XYZ file of C-alpha atoms in Angstrom:
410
model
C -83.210 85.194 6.425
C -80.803 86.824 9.056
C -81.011 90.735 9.311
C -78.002 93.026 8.104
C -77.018 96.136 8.957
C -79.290 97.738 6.331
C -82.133 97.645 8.918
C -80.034 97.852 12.567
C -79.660 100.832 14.720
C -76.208 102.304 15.677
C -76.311 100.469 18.976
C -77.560 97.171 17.645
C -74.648 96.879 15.125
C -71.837 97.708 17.530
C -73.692 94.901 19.345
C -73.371 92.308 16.550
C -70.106 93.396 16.178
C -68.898 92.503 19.342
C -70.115 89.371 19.114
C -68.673 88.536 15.769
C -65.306 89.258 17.044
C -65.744 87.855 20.476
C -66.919 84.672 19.210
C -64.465 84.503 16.567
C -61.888 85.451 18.789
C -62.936 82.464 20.874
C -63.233 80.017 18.190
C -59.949 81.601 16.772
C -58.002 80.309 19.764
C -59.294 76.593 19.617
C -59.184 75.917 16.048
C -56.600 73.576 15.471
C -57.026 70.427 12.849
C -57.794 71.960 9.933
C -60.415 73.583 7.954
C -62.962 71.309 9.096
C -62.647 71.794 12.904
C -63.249 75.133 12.447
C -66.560 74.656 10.148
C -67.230 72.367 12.845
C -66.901 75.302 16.134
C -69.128 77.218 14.350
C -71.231 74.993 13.876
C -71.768 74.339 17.482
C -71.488 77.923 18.569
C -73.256 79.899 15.754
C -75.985 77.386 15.102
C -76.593 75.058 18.175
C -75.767 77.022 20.916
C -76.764 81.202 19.409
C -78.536 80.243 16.789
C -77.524 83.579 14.745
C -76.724 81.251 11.587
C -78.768 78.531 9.823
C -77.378 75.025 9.025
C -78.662 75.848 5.333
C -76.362 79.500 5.021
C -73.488 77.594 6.732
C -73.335 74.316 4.171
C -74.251 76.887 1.122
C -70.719 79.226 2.288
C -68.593 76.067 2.386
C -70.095 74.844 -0.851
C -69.095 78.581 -2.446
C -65.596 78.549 -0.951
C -64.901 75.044 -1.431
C -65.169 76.162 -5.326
C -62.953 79.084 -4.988
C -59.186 79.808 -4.175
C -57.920 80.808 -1.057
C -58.342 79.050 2.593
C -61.786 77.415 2.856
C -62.123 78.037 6.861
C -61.293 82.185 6.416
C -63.040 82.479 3.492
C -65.977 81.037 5.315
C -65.823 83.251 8.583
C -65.825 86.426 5.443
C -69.264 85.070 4.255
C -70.638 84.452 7.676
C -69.396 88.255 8.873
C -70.437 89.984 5.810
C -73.715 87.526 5.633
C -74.536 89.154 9.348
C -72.908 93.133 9.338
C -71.465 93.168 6.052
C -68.139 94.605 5.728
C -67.847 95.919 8.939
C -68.751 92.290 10.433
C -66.194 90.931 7.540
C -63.819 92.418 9.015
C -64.419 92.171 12.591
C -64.305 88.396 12.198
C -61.403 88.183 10.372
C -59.540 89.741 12.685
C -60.378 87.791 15.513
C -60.183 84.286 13.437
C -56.370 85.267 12.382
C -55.359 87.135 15.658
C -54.483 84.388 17.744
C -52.566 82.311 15.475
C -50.569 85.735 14.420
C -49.815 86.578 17.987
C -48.759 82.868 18.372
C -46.648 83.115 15.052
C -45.528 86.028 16.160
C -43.637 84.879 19.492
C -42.656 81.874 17.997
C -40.983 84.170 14.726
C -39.170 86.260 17.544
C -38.246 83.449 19.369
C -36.918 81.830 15.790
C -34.961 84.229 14.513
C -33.731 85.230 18.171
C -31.839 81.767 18.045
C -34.091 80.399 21.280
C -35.141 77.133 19.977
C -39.003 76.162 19.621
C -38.659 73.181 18.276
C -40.065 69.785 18.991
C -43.524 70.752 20.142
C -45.560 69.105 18.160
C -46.361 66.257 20.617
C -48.576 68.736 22.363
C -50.854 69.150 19.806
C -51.774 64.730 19.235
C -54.493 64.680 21.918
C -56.052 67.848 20.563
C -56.188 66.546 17.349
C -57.886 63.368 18.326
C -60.506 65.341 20.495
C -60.979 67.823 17.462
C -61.521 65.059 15.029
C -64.626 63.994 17.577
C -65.929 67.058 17.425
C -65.556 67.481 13.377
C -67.553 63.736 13.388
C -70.685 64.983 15.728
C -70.726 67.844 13.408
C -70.650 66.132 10.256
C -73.167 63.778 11.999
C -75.948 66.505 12.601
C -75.783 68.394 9.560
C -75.915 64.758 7.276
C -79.314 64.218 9.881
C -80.937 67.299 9.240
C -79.779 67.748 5.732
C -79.395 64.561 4.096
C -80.956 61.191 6.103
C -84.356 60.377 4.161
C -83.424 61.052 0.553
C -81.427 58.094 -1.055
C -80.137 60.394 -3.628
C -78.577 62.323 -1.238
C -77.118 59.896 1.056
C -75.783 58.390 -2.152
C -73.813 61.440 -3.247
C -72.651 61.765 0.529
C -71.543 58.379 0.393
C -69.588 58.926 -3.280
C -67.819 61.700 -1.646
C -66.733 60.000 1.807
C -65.133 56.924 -0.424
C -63.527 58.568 -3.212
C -61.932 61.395 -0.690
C -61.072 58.644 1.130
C -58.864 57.150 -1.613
C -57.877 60.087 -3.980
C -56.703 62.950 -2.893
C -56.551 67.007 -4.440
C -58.165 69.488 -5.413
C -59.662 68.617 -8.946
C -61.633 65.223 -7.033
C -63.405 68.008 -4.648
C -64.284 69.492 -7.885
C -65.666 66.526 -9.480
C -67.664 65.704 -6.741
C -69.370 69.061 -6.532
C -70.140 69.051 -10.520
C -71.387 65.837 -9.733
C -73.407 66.725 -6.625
C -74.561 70.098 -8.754
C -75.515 67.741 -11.789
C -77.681 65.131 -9.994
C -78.937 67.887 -7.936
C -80.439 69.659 -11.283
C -81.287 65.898 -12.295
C -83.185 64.836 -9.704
C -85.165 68.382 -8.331
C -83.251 67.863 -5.440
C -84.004 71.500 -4.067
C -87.442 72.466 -1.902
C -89.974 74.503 -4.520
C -91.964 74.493 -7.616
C -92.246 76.467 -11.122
C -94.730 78.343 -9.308
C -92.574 80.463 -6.696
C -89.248 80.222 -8.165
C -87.200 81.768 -11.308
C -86.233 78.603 -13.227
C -83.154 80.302 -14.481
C -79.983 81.704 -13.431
C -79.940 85.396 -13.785
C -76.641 87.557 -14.292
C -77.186 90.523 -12.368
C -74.582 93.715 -13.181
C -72.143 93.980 -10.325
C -71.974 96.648 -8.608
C -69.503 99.589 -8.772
C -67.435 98.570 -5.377
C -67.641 94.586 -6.655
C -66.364 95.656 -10.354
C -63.319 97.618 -8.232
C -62.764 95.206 -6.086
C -62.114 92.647 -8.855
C -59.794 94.898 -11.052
C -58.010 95.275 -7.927
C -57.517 91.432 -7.801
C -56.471 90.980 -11.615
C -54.048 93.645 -11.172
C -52.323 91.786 -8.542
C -52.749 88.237 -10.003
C -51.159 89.930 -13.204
C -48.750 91.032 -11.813
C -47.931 87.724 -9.974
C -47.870 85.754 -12.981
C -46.033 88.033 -15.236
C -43.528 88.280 -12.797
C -43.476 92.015 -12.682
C -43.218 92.518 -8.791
C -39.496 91.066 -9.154
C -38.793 94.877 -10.523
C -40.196 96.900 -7.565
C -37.636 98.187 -5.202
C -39.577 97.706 -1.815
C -39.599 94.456 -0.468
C -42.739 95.573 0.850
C -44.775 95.861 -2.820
C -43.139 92.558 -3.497
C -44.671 91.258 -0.296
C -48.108 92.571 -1.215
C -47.394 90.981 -5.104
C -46.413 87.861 -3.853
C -48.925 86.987 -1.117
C -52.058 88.037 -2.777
C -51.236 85.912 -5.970
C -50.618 83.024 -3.570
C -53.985 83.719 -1.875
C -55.858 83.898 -5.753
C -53.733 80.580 -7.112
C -54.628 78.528 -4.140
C -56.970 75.945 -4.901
C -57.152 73.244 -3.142
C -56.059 74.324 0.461
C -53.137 75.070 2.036
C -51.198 71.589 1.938
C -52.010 71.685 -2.125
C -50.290 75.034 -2.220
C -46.641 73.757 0.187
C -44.191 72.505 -2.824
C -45.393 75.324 -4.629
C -44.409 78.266 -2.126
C -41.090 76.118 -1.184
C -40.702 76.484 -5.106
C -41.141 80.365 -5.133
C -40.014 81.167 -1.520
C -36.860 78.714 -1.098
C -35.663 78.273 -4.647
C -36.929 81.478 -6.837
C -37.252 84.244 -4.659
C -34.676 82.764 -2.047
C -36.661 84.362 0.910
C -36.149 81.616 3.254
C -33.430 78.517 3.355
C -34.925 75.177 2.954
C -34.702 75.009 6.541
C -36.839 78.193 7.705
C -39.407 77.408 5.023
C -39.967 73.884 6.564
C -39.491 75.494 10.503
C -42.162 77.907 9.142
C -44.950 75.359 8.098
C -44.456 73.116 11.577
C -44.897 76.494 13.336
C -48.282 77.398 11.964
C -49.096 73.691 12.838
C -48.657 74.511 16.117
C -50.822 77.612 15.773
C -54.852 77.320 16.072
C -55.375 78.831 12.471
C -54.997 77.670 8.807
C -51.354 76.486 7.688
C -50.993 79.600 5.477
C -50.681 81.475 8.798
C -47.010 80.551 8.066
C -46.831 84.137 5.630
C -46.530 85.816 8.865
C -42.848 84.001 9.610
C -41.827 84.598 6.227
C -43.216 88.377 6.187
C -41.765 88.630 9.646
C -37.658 87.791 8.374
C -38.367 90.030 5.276
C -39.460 93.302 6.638
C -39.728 92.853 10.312
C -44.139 93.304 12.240
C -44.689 95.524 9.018
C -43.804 92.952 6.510
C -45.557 90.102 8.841
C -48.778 91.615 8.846
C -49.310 92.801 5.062
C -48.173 89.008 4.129
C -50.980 88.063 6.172
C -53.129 90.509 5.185
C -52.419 89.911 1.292
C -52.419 86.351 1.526
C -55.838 86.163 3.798
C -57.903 89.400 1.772
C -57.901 88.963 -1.917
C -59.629 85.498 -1.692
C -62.083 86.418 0.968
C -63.199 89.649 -1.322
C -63.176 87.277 -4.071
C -65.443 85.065 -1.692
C -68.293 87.984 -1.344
C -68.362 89.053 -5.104
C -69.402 85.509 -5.866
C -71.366 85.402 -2.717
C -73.328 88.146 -3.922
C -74.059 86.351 -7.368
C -75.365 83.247 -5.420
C -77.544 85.602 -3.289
C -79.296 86.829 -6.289
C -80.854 83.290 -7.423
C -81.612 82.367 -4.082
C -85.253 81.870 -5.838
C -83.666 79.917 -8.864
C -84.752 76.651 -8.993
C -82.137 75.667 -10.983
C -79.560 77.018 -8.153
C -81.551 75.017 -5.786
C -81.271 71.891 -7.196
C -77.198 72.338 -7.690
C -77.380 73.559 -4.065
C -79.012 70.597 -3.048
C -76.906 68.223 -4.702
C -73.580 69.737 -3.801
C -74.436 70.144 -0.106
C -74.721 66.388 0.254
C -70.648 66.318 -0.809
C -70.215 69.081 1.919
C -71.092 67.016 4.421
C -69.039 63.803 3.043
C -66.629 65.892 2.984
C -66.866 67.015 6.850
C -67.355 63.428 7.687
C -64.463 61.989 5.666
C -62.165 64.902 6.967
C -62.868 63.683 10.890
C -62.266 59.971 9.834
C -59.111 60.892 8.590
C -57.745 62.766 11.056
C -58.963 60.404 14.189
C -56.901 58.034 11.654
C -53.789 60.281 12.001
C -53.596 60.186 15.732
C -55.044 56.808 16.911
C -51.887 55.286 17.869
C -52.329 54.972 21.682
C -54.837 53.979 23.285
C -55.429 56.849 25.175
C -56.059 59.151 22.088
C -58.647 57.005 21.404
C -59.930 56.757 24.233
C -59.865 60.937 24.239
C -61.608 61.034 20.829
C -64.442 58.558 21.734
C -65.048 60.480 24.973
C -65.345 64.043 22.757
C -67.682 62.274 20.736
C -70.217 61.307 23.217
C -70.062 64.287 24.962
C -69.894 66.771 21.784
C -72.715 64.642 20.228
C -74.510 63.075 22.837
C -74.649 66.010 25.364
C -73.854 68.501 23.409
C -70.867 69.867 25.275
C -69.155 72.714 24.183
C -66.171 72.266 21.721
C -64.270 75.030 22.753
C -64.021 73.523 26.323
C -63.160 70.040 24.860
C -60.056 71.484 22.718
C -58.808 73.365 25.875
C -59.005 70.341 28.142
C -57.763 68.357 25.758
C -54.759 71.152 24.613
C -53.659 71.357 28.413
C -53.407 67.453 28.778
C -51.215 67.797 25.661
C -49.164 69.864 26.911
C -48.982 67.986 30.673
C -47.813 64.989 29.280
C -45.191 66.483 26.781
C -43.720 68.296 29.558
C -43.766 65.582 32.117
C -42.320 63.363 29.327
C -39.374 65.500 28.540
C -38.356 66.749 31.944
């Protein structure tokens, strides 16, 4: 197990925390593609190349989050800072995950609503996308060899995942397939250990005064987003706060589940943003090396100005990532369960059909020239075969992006 804070010196933990938010910071800037490109950065910078984080601690956060609301990829980077400083390191590495894509969002909301135009830059990002998909493959690639090559059952369940993501789409299928995974885990005594050093149960442990808090605090706001009561408050900014954080709890499925609906409440309900602005805002946080939900900043931004932008990113980032550690904490205290490491076993297999079916995918997205190919093939072999480092292989592959647009257009 990786140390906390409980046993580090003052010096030690302003140390790790430096190098939560540098690194997150870093991988913050170069995370475009999705929530899997970012699983996959940290995978190479964490695991291969610092080794503060195990392969095991990484697959068992995206199996947690992957069952809970709110954006997989943030609510991920909460585990991992929290799993390493606690909240201190939470934090730290949220901050540096979301602050490039805010400060990004944030010229490109002042440019918006400024009236310069911004549009039509979404050619840059194609050759990114095809080297990120690479990278996301050679990922998915080592995990399934250290985790899952040798055991049929497992590469079975990897395999069940990879087709029927392939051909059904949503949320409720990525819940299937981890009930499944859990099941046949269980089934089979999937998981490493015996009767002899493990609890076979599951035990409920009492929460803990700050965990019982923090989820009263997070049925108060979902209440008060369902009920509808926020519509009565006065500031725009309590709305903001109301609105956001119910978002963040009701979002299963990831971001691109969760689009019609805030068009729904933000275009047609609330009557926030035109049709127009709502559809400017998503392409914007496209452009932006963060999770699509980034996009509460633009609409915080024309409500109430910086202010309103960043507690709509704050409420629609924090609730779920809180949310994230409570149940965190739950799974942390049947790490000896044998019947939590059989589920564990079996879902993790999924995890990593998941990885690999969301890098098929997306190479299938952007392979319409030959020369994106040719990009994402040449990411591969150097992300996988030589282990280069990802973040350098987004930025060379950002700045031809953005060469070619430019030379194309002028």
């Amino acid at each position: 197990m990786i140390k906390t804070d409980t046993l580090i010196d003052p010096v030690e933990k302003r140390g790790v925390l430096t190098y939560l938010f540098l690194t997150f910071l870093k991988i913050g800037c170069v995370s475009f593609g999705g929530h899997m490109a970012l699983i996959a950065v940290v995978e190479k910078e964490m695991i291969e190349k610092d080794g503060r984080l195990s392969s095991e601690e990484l697959l068992n956060a995206v199996s947690i989050a992957s069952l809970l609301p709110g954006p997989l990829a943030v609510n991920v980077v909460a585990y991992i800072g929290y799993h390493l400083q606690r909240k201190s390191g939470l934090a730290v590495s949220m901050l540096g995950v979301l602050l490039p894509a805010c400060m990004l969002m944030y010229v490109l909301s002042w440019c918006y609503f400024n009236y310069i135009h911004v549009k039509g830059l979404s050619g840059i990002m194609v050759y990114t996308v095809a080297a990120v998909s690479a990278i996301i493959l050679s990922t998915g690639l080592n995990i399934f060899l250290k985790e899952v090559k040798g055991n049929y059952s497992k590469m079975t369940l990897c395999l069940l995942a990879i087709v029927l993501l392939f051909f059904v789409k949503g949320y409720f299928i990525i819940l299937l397939l981890m009930l499944i995974g859990g099941a046949s885990g269980i089934a089979f005594k999937l998981g490493k250990g015996n009767s002899s050093g493990a609890d076979a149960g599951f035990k409920w442990k009492k929460l803990s005064f700050s965990a019982r808090a923090g989820l009263a605090v997070l049925t108060l706001l979902y209440l008060s987003f369902i009920s509808g009561i926020y519509k009565f408050a006065d500031q725009i900014l309590v709305k903001i706060i109301s609105v956001f954080s119910g978002v963040s709890l009701s979002l299963f499925g990831g971001g691109y589940v969760m689009i019609p609906i805030m068009q729904s409440l933000f275009v047609t309900e609330l009557k926030w943003l035109s049709n127009q602005e709502f559809i400017d805002s998503i392409a914007f946080s496209q452009l932006t090396p963060g999770p699509i939900l980034v996009s509460a900043f633009f609409t915080g931004y024309k409500l109430a100005g910086i202010a309103g932008a960043l507690l709509a990113t704050t409420a629609i980032f924090l609730p779920s990532a809180i949310l994230m550690i409570i149940t965190a904490k739950l799974f942390k205290e049947n790490v000896d369960s044998l019947l939590m490491k059989h589920a564990l076993a079996g879902i993790k297999p999924v995890v990593v059909g998941m990885i690999l079916i969301s890098a098929i995918k997306l190479f299938l997205s952007v392979a319409s020239t030959p020369l994106s190919i040719a990009l994402s093939l040449a990411a591969f072999v150097l992300s996988f075969r030589f282990k280069f480092n990802p973040v350098y292989l987004i930025l060379m592959a950002l700045i031809l992006g953005i060469l070619l647009h430019f030379n194309t257009n002028f």
